[in-house]
Tab-separated table of C-alpha atoms in Angstrom:
chain	number	residue	atom	x	y	z
A	1	MET	CA	10.623	64.406	-29.242
A	2	ASN	CA	11.266	67.490	-27.395
A	3	ALA	CA	13.363	67.520	-24.576
A	4	SER	CA	11.472	69.892	-22.704
A	5	PHE	CA	8.159	67.889	-22.710
A	6	ASP	CA	7.024	66.502	-19.179
A	7	LYS	CA	8.409	63.018	-19.239
A	8	ASN	CA	4.995	61.680	-17.527
A	9	ILE	CA	2.780	63.428	-20.170
A	10	GLY	CA	4.224	64.854	-23.453
A	11	ALA	CA	7.041	62.415	-23.197
A	12	TYR	CA	4.810	59.478	-22.750
A	13	LEU	CA	2.174	60.336	-25.212
A	14	SER	CA	5.019	61.009	-27.869
A	15	THR	CA	5.746	57.508	-27.637
A	16	ALA	CA	2.110	56.081	-27.478
A	17	PHE	CA	1.099	57.704	-30.624
A	18	ALA	CA	4.649	56.864	-32.205
A	19	GLU	CA	3.588	53.153	-31.536
A	20	ARG	CA	0.078	53.686	-32.320
A	21	ARG	CA	-1.641	52.888	-28.621
A	22	ALA	CA	-2.665	56.433	-27.915
A	23	VAL	CA	-6.340	56.439	-26.572
A	24	HIS	CA	-8.937	58.626	-27.403
A	25	ALA	CA	-9.278	60.456	-23.769
A	26	TYR	CA	-7.140	61.246	-21.082
A	27	ILE	CA	-7.077	63.203	-17.923
A	28	VAL	CA	-3.947	65.123	-17.353
A	29	VAL	CA	-3.597	65.811	-13.542
A	30	GLY	CA	-1.245	68.795	-13.066
A	31	GLU	CA	-0.731	71.729	-10.774
A	32	LYS	CA	-3.233	74.389	-11.713
A	33	GLN	CA	-0.697	77.129	-13.122
A	34	TYR	CA	0.963	74.641	-15.128
A	35	LEU	CA	-2.242	72.819	-16.955
A	36	PRO	CA	-2.377	75.372	-19.685
A	37	SER	CA	1.432	74.500	-20.708
A	38	LEU	CA	0.614	70.751	-19.837
A	39	LEU	CA	-2.569	70.845	-22.204
A	40	LYS	CA	-0.718	72.679	-24.772
A	41	GLU	CA	1.979	69.807	-24.776
A	42	CYS	CA	-0.560	67.099	-25.291
A	43	ALA	CA	-2.059	69.034	-28.379
A	44	ILE	CA	1.385	69.390	-29.699
A	45	VAL	CA	1.908	65.899	-29.541
A	46	THR	CA	-1.120	64.802	-31.051
A	47	MET	CA	-0.622	66.678	-33.856
A	48	CYS	CA	2.949	65.860	-34.388
A	49	TYR	CA	4.189	63.318	-32.131
A	50	ASN	CA	7.644	63.286	-33.720
A	51	HIS	CA	8.084	66.844	-32.864
A	52	VAL	CA	11.673	68.006	-32.911
A	53	GLY	CA	12.034	71.666	-33.002
A	54	ASP	CA	10.252	74.805	-33.104
A	55	ASP	CA	10.315	75.083	-36.992
A	56	CYS	CA	7.313	72.889	-37.299
A	57	GLU	CA	3.752	74.785	-38.751
A	58	ALA	CA	1.578	72.722	-36.877
A	59	CYS	CA	3.204	73.303	-33.383
A	60	LYS	CA	3.569	77.048	-33.788
A	61	LYS	CA	-0.276	77.171	-34.470
A	62	VAL	CA	-0.833	75.138	-31.222
A	63	LYS	CA	1.579	77.328	-29.366
A	64	ASP	CA	0.006	80.376	-30.660
A	65	ALA	CA	-3.486	79.235	-30.158
A	66	SER	CA	-4.333	79.513	-34.055
A	67	HIS	CA	-4.849	75.648	-34.803
A	68	GLN	CA	-8.170	75.235	-36.131
A	69	ASP	CA	-8.379	71.589	-35.051
A	70	VAL	CA	-7.199	72.648	-31.517
A	71	ILE	CA	-10.345	73.722	-29.544
A	72	ARG	CA	-9.770	75.028	-25.760
A	73	LEU	CA	-12.866	74.649	-23.399
A	74	PRO	CA	-14.308	76.706	-21.486
A	75	LEU	CA	-14.935	78.821	-24.708
A	76	ASP	CA	-15.066	81.827	-22.695
A	77	GLN	CA	-11.765	81.906	-21.256
A	78	SER	CA	-12.705	85.061	-19.085
A	79	LYS	CA	-14.951	82.631	-17.488
A	80	ALA	CA	-12.987	79.804	-15.382
A	81	ARG	CA	-15.769	77.128	-14.931
A	82	LEU	CA	-17.005	74.867	-17.756
A	83	SER	CA	-20.574	74.777	-18.576
A	84	VAL	CA	-22.843	72.164	-20.232
A	85	ALA	CA	-22.817	74.287	-23.349
A	86	ASP	CA	-18.987	74.159	-23.390
A	87	ILE	CA	-19.542	70.216	-23.493
A	88	ALA	CA	-22.267	70.411	-25.980
A	89	TYR	CA	-20.219	72.537	-28.530
A	90	LEU	CA	-17.445	69.777	-27.799
A	91	VAL	CA	-19.832	67.233	-28.844
A	92	GLU	CA	-20.932	68.769	-31.980
A	93	GLU	CA	-17.506	69.649	-33.055
A	94	SER	CA	-16.157	66.391	-32.086
A	95	TYR	CA	-18.296	64.600	-35.485
A	96	LYS	CA	-16.697	67.265	-37.799
A	97	ARG	CA	-13.978	66.582	-40.122
A	98	PRO	CA	-10.631	68.165	-39.081
A	99	VAL	CA	-10.069	71.497	-40.952
A	100	ASP	CA	-6.678	70.139	-41.999
A	101	ALA	CA	-7.220	66.878	-43.744
A	102	SER	CA	-4.077	65.520	-42.285
A	103	SER	CA	-4.679	66.337	-38.904
A	104	GLN	CA	-6.577	65.312	-35.960
A	105	ARG	CA	-9.446	67.197	-33.629
A	106	VAL	CA	-8.200	68.049	-30.368
A	107	PHE	CA	-10.076	69.436	-27.537
A	108	LEU	CA	-8.214	70.691	-24.381
A	109	VAL	CA	-10.860	70.877	-21.508
A	110	ASP	CA	-9.535	72.985	-18.450
A	111	ALA	CA	-11.656	71.624	-15.936
A	112	SER	CA	-9.588	72.693	-13.014
A	113	SER	CA	-12.044	75.062	-11.649
A	114	SER	CA	-14.972	72.859	-12.598
A	115	THR	CA	-14.844	69.596	-10.848
A	116	SER	CA	-16.980	70.739	-7.725
A	117	GLY	CA	-19.811	73.001	-6.902
A	118	ILE	CA	-23.237	73.934	-9.265
A	119	GLY	CA	-22.984	72.118	-12.453
A	120	SER	CA	-19.858	69.885	-12.057
A	121	GLU	CA	-21.614	66.692	-12.702
A	122	LEU	CA	-24.059	68.272	-15.568
A	123	TRP	CA	-21.256	68.895	-17.873
A	124	GLN	CA	-19.437	65.558	-16.900
A	125	ASN	CA	-22.505	63.710	-17.577
A	126	LYS	CA	-22.651	65.556	-21.154
A	127	LEU	CA	-19.298	64.130	-21.703
A	128	LEU	CA	-19.897	60.621	-20.862
A	129	LYS	CA	-21.509	59.410	-24.233
A	130	THR	CA	-18.586	60.856	-26.464
A	131	LEU	CA	-16.332	59.385	-24.072
A	132	GLU	CA	-18.046	55.780	-24.665
A	133	GLU	CA	-18.449	56.202	-28.169
A	134	PRO	CA	-15.406	58.432	-29.542
A	135	THR	CA	-15.361	59.724	-32.915
A	136	PRO	CA	-12.217	58.463	-35.092
A	137	ASN	CA	-9.239	61.045	-34.858
A	138	VAL	CA	-10.629	62.807	-32.040
A	139	TYR	CA	-8.790	63.350	-28.590
A	140	ILE	CA	-9.880	64.645	-25.854
A	141	PHE	CA	-7.685	65.927	-22.731
A	142	VAL	CA	-9.391	66.686	-19.488
A	143	GLY	CA	-7.064	68.910	-17.101
A	144	VAL	CA	-7.532	68.867	-13.323
A	145	THR	CA	-5.375	69.207	-10.122
A	146	ASP	CA	-7.052	66.039	-8.679
A	147	ALA	CA	-8.570	62.854	-10.844
A	148	GLU	CA	-10.305	61.606	-7.808
A	149	ALA	CA	-12.627	64.835	-8.032
A	150	LEU	CA	-14.085	63.568	-11.415
A	151	LEU	CA	-16.911	61.456	-11.603
A	152	PRO	CA	-15.690	57.685	-11.217
A	153	THR	CA	-17.760	57.104	-14.618
A	154	VAL	CA	-15.385	59.863	-16.498
A	155	ARG	CA	-12.360	58.405	-14.987
A	156	SER	CA	-12.907	54.752	-16.174
A	157	ARG	CA	-13.123	56.064	-19.770
A	158	CYS	CA	-10.000	58.019	-19.736
A	159	GLN	CA	-6.401	57.090	-19.188
A	160	VAL	CA	-4.721	59.175	-16.466
A	161	LEU	CA	-1.279	61.200	-17.068
A	162	LYS	CA	0.125	62.787	-13.847
A	163	GLN	CA	2.762	65.995	-14.201
A	164	THR	CA	6.302	64.806	-13.152
A	165	LYS	CA	7.371	65.608	-9.607
A	166	PHE	CA	9.536	68.750	-9.563
A	167	THR	CA	12.583	68.352	-7.909
A	168	VAL	CA	13.260	70.279	-4.500
A	169	GLU	CA	15.578	72.722	-6.318
A	170	GLN	CA	12.854	73.321	-8.972
A	171	VAL	CA	10.560	74.110	-6.573
A	172	ARG	CA	12.850	76.357	-4.520
A	173	LEU	CA	13.619	78.406	-7.598
A	174	ALA	CA	9.675	78.666	-8.812
A	175	LEU	CA	9.172	79.928	-5.346
A	176	GLN	CA	11.860	82.566	-5.047
A	177	GLU	CA	10.644	84.023	-8.318
A	178	LYS	CA	7.351	84.801	-5.997
A	179	SER	CA	9.755	87.102	-3.955
A	180	PHE	CA	9.661	84.750	-0.886
A	181	ASN	CA	12.701	84.598	1.785
A	182	LEU	CA	15.495	82.257	0.413
A	183	VAL	CA	15.657	80.394	3.324
A	184	SER	CA	11.864	79.793	3.913
A	185	CYS	CA	11.780	78.857	-0.008
A	186	GLU	CA	14.532	76.096	0.874
A	187	MET	CA	12.416	74.878	3.775
A	188	ALA	CA	9.291	75.005	2.095
A	189	ALA	CA	10.833	73.117	-1.232
A	190	ALA	CA	12.175	70.529	0.969
A	191	MET	CA	8.689	69.617	2.426
A	192	SER	CA	6.533	70.471	-0.697
A	193	GLY	CA	6.677	66.745	-2.314
A	194	GLY	CA	7.662	68.270	-5.463
A	195	SER	CA	4.926	70.423	-5.726
A	196	VAL	CA	4.970	74.047	-6.103
A	197	ASN	CA	1.356	74.560	-5.000
A	198	THR	CA	2.171	72.765	-1.754
A	199	GLY	CA	5.343	74.745	-1.147
A	200	GLU	CA	3.050	78.142	-1.509
A	201	ARG	CA	0.788	77.034	0.990
A	202	ILE	CA	3.755	76.122	3.287
A	203	LEU	CA	5.042	79.820	2.883
A	204	ALA	CA	1.696	81.211	3.444
A	205	ASN	CA	1.025	79.434	6.841
A	206	PRO	CA	3.217	80.898	9.891
A	207	ALA	CA	2.098	78.082	12.085
A	208	ILE	CA	3.671	75.588	9.743
A	209	PHE	CA	6.874	77.473	9.915
A	210	ASN	CA	6.750	77.788	13.901
A	211	ALA	CA	6.431	73.723	13.701
A	212	TYR	CA	9.613	73.487	11.807
A	213	ASN	CA	11.228	76.015	13.943
A	214	THR	CA	10.340	73.498	17.074
A	215	ALA	CA	11.841	70.531	14.847
A	216	ILE	CA	14.821	72.666	14.619
A	217	GLY	CA	15.116	73.002	18.070
A	218	ILE	CA	14.535	69.586	19.032
A	219	ALA	CA	17.349	68.758	17.138
A	220	THR	CA	19.771	71.351	18.187
A	221	GLN	CA	19.051	72.811	21.684
A	222	MET	CA	17.145	69.767	23.411
A	223	THR	CA	19.646	68.509	25.590
A	224	SER	CA	17.805	67.035	28.979
A	225	THR	CA	14.228	66.200	30.177
A	226	LYS	CA	14.434	69.406	31.645
A	227	ASN	CA	14.165	71.562	28.642
A	228	ALA	CA	12.385	68.722	26.401
A	229	LEU	CA	9.257	69.827	28.263
A	230	LYS	CA	9.811	73.063	26.643
A	231	PHE	CA	9.442	71.383	23.210
A	232	ALA	CA	6.726	69.326	24.061
A	233	SER	CA	4.550	72.214	24.995
A	234	GLU	CA	5.504	73.784	21.580
A	235	ILE	CA	4.285	70.828	19.755
A	236	LEU	CA	1.363	70.486	21.725
A	237	ALA	CA	0.137	74.016	21.596
A	238	ASN	CA	0.337	73.642	17.814
A	239	LYS	CA	-1.380	70.298	17.514
A	240	GLU	CA	-2.783	70.824	14.246
A	241	TYR	CA	0.855	70.912	12.953
A	242	ILE	CA	2.623	67.943	14.552
A	243	SER	CA	3.056	65.957	11.306
A	244	ASP	CA	4.763	69.163	9.627
A	245	CYS	CA	7.098	69.313	12.876
A	246	LEU	CA	7.939	65.592	13.310
A	247	GLY	CA	8.172	65.613	9.267
A	248	PHE	CA	10.609	68.352	9.210
A	249	LEU	CA	12.599	66.661	12.183
A	250	THR	CA	13.088	63.582	9.947
A	251	THR	CA	14.159	65.812	6.999
A	252	ILE	CA	16.953	67.816	8.995
A	253	LEU	CA	18.128	64.730	10.743
A	254	ARG	CA	18.437	62.943	7.070
A	255	GLU	CA	19.997	66.005	5.788
A	256	SER	CA	22.780	65.813	8.713
A	257	ILE	CA	23.592	62.019	7.448
A	258	VAL	CA	23.970	63.308	3.822
A	259	TYR	CA	25.901	65.975	4.542
A	260	ARG	CA	28.492	63.806	6.361
A	261	LEU	CA	28.276	61.128	3.487
A	262	GLU	CA	27.770	63.608	0.025
A	263	PRO	CA	27.454	67.162	1.018
A	264	SER	CA	26.533	67.897	-2.646
A	265	LEU	CA	23.332	66.065	-2.298
A	266	CYS	CA	21.986	68.357	0.506
A	267	ILE	CA	18.698	69.962	-0.333
A	268	LEU	CA	18.790	72.577	2.532
A	269	PRO	CA	22.614	73.823	2.052
A	270	HIS	CA	21.223	77.329	3.328
A	271	LEU	CA	20.677	75.769	6.773
A	272	HIS	CA	24.481	74.569	6.993
A	273	ASP	CA	24.998	75.965	10.405
A	274	THR	CA	21.871	74.174	11.739
A	275	ILE	CA	23.002	70.762	10.003
A	276	ALA	CA	26.336	71.334	11.439
A	277	GLN	CA	25.092	71.627	14.687
A	278	ILE	CA	22.892	68.415	14.522
A	279	CYS	CA	25.971	66.289	13.115
A	280	SER	CA	27.947	67.539	16.364
A	281	SER	CA	25.129	66.202	18.635
A	282	TYR	CA	23.947	63.245	16.849
A	283	THR	CA	25.927	60.298	15.006
A	284	ILE	CA	24.838	58.796	11.859
A	285	ALA	CA	23.578	55.843	13.920
A	286	ALA	CA	21.522	58.009	16.144
A	287	CYS	CA	20.113	59.975	13.370
A	288	GLU	CA	18.968	56.765	11.300
A	289	ILE	CA	17.201	55.289	14.765
A	290	CYS	CA	15.614	58.653	15.486
A	291	ILE	CA	14.206	59.003	12.282
A	292	GLU	CA	12.710	55.256	12.777
A	293	LYS	CA	11.203	55.997	16.057
A	294	ILE	CA	9.566	59.812	14.379
A	295	ASN	CA	8.115	57.237	11.926
A	296	LEU	CA	6.726	54.968	14.458
A	297	ALA	CA	5.318	57.892	16.477
A	298	GLN	CA	3.627	59.351	13.414
A	299	LYS	CA	1.707	55.935	12.849
A	300	ARG	CA	0.806	55.983	16.532
A	301	LEU	CA	-0.639	59.408	15.966
A	302	ILE	CA	-2.578	58.540	12.465
A	303	ASP	CA	-4.160	55.397	14.804
A	304	ASN	CA	-5.190	57.745	17.128
A	305	GLY	CA	-2.683	57.442	19.821
A	306	ASN	CA	-2.917	59.699	22.925
A	307	VAL	CA	-1.106	62.932	21.673
A	308	THR	CA	0.550	64.006	24.845
A	309	VAL	CA	1.682	60.491	25.746
A	310	VAL	CA	3.146	59.997	22.193
A	311	VAL	CA	4.985	63.289	21.961
A	312	ASP	CA	6.495	62.924	25.799
A	313	GLN	CA	7.691	59.495	24.700
A	314	LEU	CA	9.039	60.582	21.413
A	315	LEU	CA	10.994	63.500	22.880
A	316	ASN	CA	12.476	61.231	25.736
A	317	THR	CA	13.304	58.509	23.320
A	318	ILE	CA	15.217	60.910	21.006
A	319	LEU	CA	17.276	62.251	24.289
A	320	GLU	CA	17.942	58.515	24.999
A	321	ILE	CA	19.024	57.397	21.608
A	322	ARG	CA	21.460	60.798	21.309
A	323	TYR	CA	23.590	59.946	24.446
A	324	ARG	CA	23.431	56.263	23.982
A	325	CYS	CA	24.876	56.549	20.487
A	326	ARG	CA	27.335	59.275	21.476
A	327	LYS	CA	30.704	59.473	19.493
């Protein structure tokens, strides 16, 4: 098995085929820019589940898109959306024998742009019968960014495979390749949840970075109820991103704990000065209690608590904890 395969998709499939428990249809969930390579992994494993290197002829053909038993849809690669004609072609081809007698028939369906809008239900309904009554040695992989966007009838007939989440470092490196500022990439990666797409959305939204800067200000500059009003005003002026502000506040407080216990595990090394300042103002116990209070405030907001009251109470509580837990 190729070590470079995604462990939730390629590696899982390799084991499933080796143990003869692979199903005939899968939904492959991944970030849009990575779906083509993930679908290609699926084809490589299906054609050669014990793949161990780059000298395999079948794998080479899959990689250079020349394998006659691996069919990519939509047929017209210049058009992103699937059509009923594409699925009709899939249905027709699924009844044919493999060109390679020892092979399978594999259909890689990139549906990442085709799960909503005109025609989205038509192609899915056209696919249903083939999913319900599969032809032997035919495997279908439907690539999407969100499995829930597919019809329930399609989902129920497929096994869902999800792309492995990236580490913070992997997201940061991917964002840096797009020429974003290093510190900004680090902050976005820390809050991305392991998604490059989410990291890009964060970087593209100045309002989120305003929320992050407010969080930094709260942790490093809020010293009294008087200047707490300034930060409360900043949060309330950017209400749509309160969750981002409080989420990042939790992240940097947690980072300050890690910094004191095991610096090598820090995910925000380029915010060293900020983290060091938090360490000088908040004990580990204070950080832990503050994080707990922030989580409770987030829950109250989700439960439609009064935003102004929740924010004011939280900032006053953070101040109280900071001074009560002084070194």
